[in-house]
Amino acid sequence: MTIRILPAIGDPDAARAVSSLLNQLPDAEPAPTVADSAALLDALAGAAAQGAAASSAASPAAGPPSAVEALPEVVLVHERIGPTPALELIREVALRFPAVGVVLITADAGPALFSAAMDAGARGVVGLPLGYDELAARVQAAAQWSAGVRVHLGAGPETAPGPAGTLVTVTGAKGGVGTTVTAVQLALAARAAGRSVALLDLDLQSGDVASYLDVQFRRSVVDLAGIADISVRVLQDAVHDHHTGLGLLLAPEEGERGEEVDDRAARQIIGALRSRYEVVLVDCGSQMQSANAAAVELADVALLVTTPDVVSVRAAKRQVRLWDRLQIRQAEDTTTVVNRLTRNTEIQPPLVAKATGTQVARTHVPAAFKELQPCVDAGRMQDLDGKSTVRQALWALAGELGLVESPSVRQGRGSHRARPTLTGRKRKAITPGAAPGSGPGQGPASGSASGAGSGSGIRFGARRGSAAAAGGSGPFDPAGPYEEG
């Protein structure tokens, strides 16, 4: 969200200092400084009138709240502004333009003046000499408050208050089920779709995000745990900008330091990330602590990764029951992802859904460790081949979760060769009327034989009899050879 800022400062030296800092703020759009109270009120009134006229010309049915859209989100008022005293000016701005957040700049930031400024309608106080972190925090807080007021005034959905980032947590039923691989690939898929993505490692004692992405970075999530107000610059210092475009906030190298991150710190860190990124992926590991429990509670989408074996499914059931007892999340609000699924596995996704009481993702991840092993050993999961069935499945899962617009576009919409089977073998399109085993024909293949259903993305685990029922031989021949992918 772009923050429009209008400084009202009479002192030329202070005006230059404020302008210099405002130009460093991310997503800030500072206006030229006005020198007195009359100029400030005139500027605000002119912006409101201009916005009302523009919206009236575009849509005569639009009401007065449309004028709010042209007003700046934040006004900075210096204590030496004149001729109207600063507190009286703040009160007048708050009464005439209630959707504008006002921040007072003063050398006396004591409790008495702070209380008087709040009574006048200010949304924050910044002490002199100015500091970047404090100014950024006050401006962002005032801007978020302003955005919330504008939504209630009906100024349109573009001003929806943040945090606006989608929060997705990935938790393992137990260790070794593929939690980190899932989180990393979902983050890479969302980033490839052009969205800003942060990947937070809250597996505080044994986090492996850094190992999977070949990262050595001295900062970690622990460095933010003791900070009461996380500013933009502090967050930037702690987040590693990976060359893939991901913002990485890593687990500490010393696992014992993970105890410093409690639920309060986790909520604050996640809130700061959501205000800066469109998608926040959190690797919660498999051990529940207060920090990752808070993340699961806050999540828009909570994924639970399991493998189709008795031990993992029982562990997933224990995890779901734990969340329910602690009132973190209900089973029906949890999505289970079945990893390493094979065609001849006795435990199939419907049984997992019945055992855990959760929703099971339509996209299942095939068992193909041979594809993963070179990237895992090299610690470069971002280099996983685009033809890998594991990557295709996880990117299709990202599409199912809404993290990318259309996964079928990337996989090659309508192409049977872009739709791998559960075993990793290519499906062959069967020409209607052709004999079984005759190979791909020139005519269009039937939907059940080719697996190219529209709008469903990549399908894994199609049953053998689905094509046979339609008169074809099907992608899997019961009499043919079978190789594990």
GROMACS .gro file of N, CA, C and O in nm, residues 4 18 34 49 54 60 67 93 104 115 128 157 169 271 282 318 371 385 387 428 439 453 456 465:
model
   96
    4ARG      N    1   0.061   0.807   0.128
    4ARG     CA    2   0.078   0.948   0.091
    4ARG      C    3   0.093   1.031   0.219
    4ARG      O    4   0.010   1.020   0.310
   18VAL      N    5   1.314   1.606   0.781
   18VAL     CA    6   1.197   1.518   0.766
   18VAL      C    7   1.186   1.469   0.622
   18VAL      O    8   1.160   1.350   0.597
   34VAL      N    9   0.434   2.190   0.347
   34VAL     CA   10   0.363   2.317   0.363
   34VAL      C   11   0.417   2.386   0.487
   34VAL      O   12   0.455   2.320   0.585
   49ALA      N   13  -1.190   1.831  -0.232
   49ALA     CA   14  -1.278   1.882  -0.338
   49ALA      C   15  -1.243   1.819  -0.473
   49ALA      O   16  -1.331   1.784  -0.552
   54ALA      N   17  -1.378   1.449  -0.914
   54ALA     CA   18  -1.338   1.341  -1.004
   54ALA      C   19  -1.433   1.223  -0.993
   54ALA      O   20  -1.474   1.164  -1.093
   60PRO      N   21  -2.188   0.967  -1.106
   60PRO     CA   22  -2.267   1.065  -1.032
   60PRO      C   23  -2.334   1.007  -0.909
   60PRO      O   24  -2.368   1.080  -0.816
   67ALA      N   25  -1.471   1.152  -0.176
   67ALA     CA   26  -1.372   1.259  -0.163
   67ALA      C   27  -1.254   1.217  -0.077
   67ALA      O   28  -1.146   1.275  -0.086
   93VAL      N   29  -0.792   1.933   1.209
   93VAL     CA   30  -0.775   1.834   1.103
   93VAL      C   31  -0.854   1.708   1.135
   93VAL      O   32  -0.921   1.650   1.048
  104LEU      N   33   0.230   1.403   1.543
  104LEU     CA   34   0.292   1.524   1.596
  104LEU      C   35   0.442   1.503   1.610
  104LEU      O   36   0.487   1.402   1.666
  115SER      N   37  -0.040   1.266   2.609
  115SER     CA   38  -0.183   1.258   2.642
  115SER      C   39  -0.262   1.370   2.577
  115SER      O   40  -0.372   1.348   2.524
  128LEU      N   41   1.197   1.456   1.879
  128LEU     CA   42   1.315   1.514   1.815
  128LEU      C   43   1.437   1.489   1.902
  128LEU      O   44   1.426   1.492   2.025
  157PRO      N   45  -1.253  -0.075  -0.188
  157PRO     CA   46  -1.173  -0.188  -0.142
  157PRO      C   47  -1.025  -0.167  -0.157
  157PRO      O   48  -0.946  -0.239  -0.098
  169THR      N   49   0.057  -2.189   0.686
  169THR     CA   50   0.148  -2.267   0.771
  169THR      C   51   0.157  -2.410   0.719
  169THR      O   52   0.057  -2.465   0.671
  271GLY      N   53   0.284  -1.055   1.203
  271GLY     CA   54   0.213  -0.934   1.164
  271GLY      C   55   0.300  -0.840   1.083
  271GLY      O   56   0.254  -0.781   0.984
  282VAL      N   57   0.502  -2.035   0.641
  282VAL     CA   58   0.567  -2.064   0.769
  282VAL      C   59   0.590  -2.215   0.778
  282VAL      O   60   0.495  -2.293   0.771
  318ARG      N   61  -0.299  -3.740   1.602
  318ARG     CA   62  -0.259  -3.683   1.733
  318ARG      C   63  -0.240  -3.533   1.722
  318ARG      O   64  -0.279  -3.458   1.813
  371GLU      N   65   1.418  -3.802  -0.784
  371GLU     CA   66   1.417  -3.668  -0.843
  371GLU      C   67   1.469  -3.564  -0.744
  371GLU      O   68   1.531  -3.465  -0.782
  385ASP      N   69   1.422  -2.974  -1.109
  385ASP     CA   70   1.381  -2.969  -1.250
  385ASP      C   71   1.231  -2.943  -1.262
  385ASP      O   72   1.151  -2.998  -1.188
  387LYS      N   73   1.043  -3.050  -1.481
  387LYS     CA   74   0.975  -3.171  -1.523
  387LYS      C   75   0.955  -3.271  -1.409
  387LYS      O   76   0.892  -3.375  -1.428
  428LYS      N   77  -0.029  -4.188  -2.218
  428LYS     CA   78  -0.042  -4.189  -2.362
  428LYS      C   79  -0.186  -4.162  -2.400
  428LYS      O   80  -0.278  -4.223  -2.346
  439GLY      N   81  -0.055  -4.695  -2.928
  439GLY     CA   82   0.020  -4.570  -2.921
  439GLY      C   83  -0.069  -4.453  -2.948
  439GLY      O   84  -0.186  -4.466  -2.982
  453GLY      N   85  -0.847  -3.325  -1.796
  453GLY     CA   86  -0.970  -3.260  -1.754
  453GLY      C   87  -0.950  -3.112  -1.740
  453GLY      O   88  -0.846  -3.067  -1.696
  456SER      N   89  -0.898  -2.863  -1.354
  456SER     CA   90  -0.864  -2.937  -1.233
  456SER      C   91  -0.716  -2.945  -1.210
  456SER      O   92  -0.670  -3.006  -1.116
  465GLY      N   93  -0.969  -4.823  -1.367
  465GLY     CA   94  -1.093  -4.852  -1.436
  465GLY      C   95  -1.162  -4.733  -1.494
  465GLY      O   96  -1.264  -4.747  -1.559
   0.00000   0.00000   0.00000
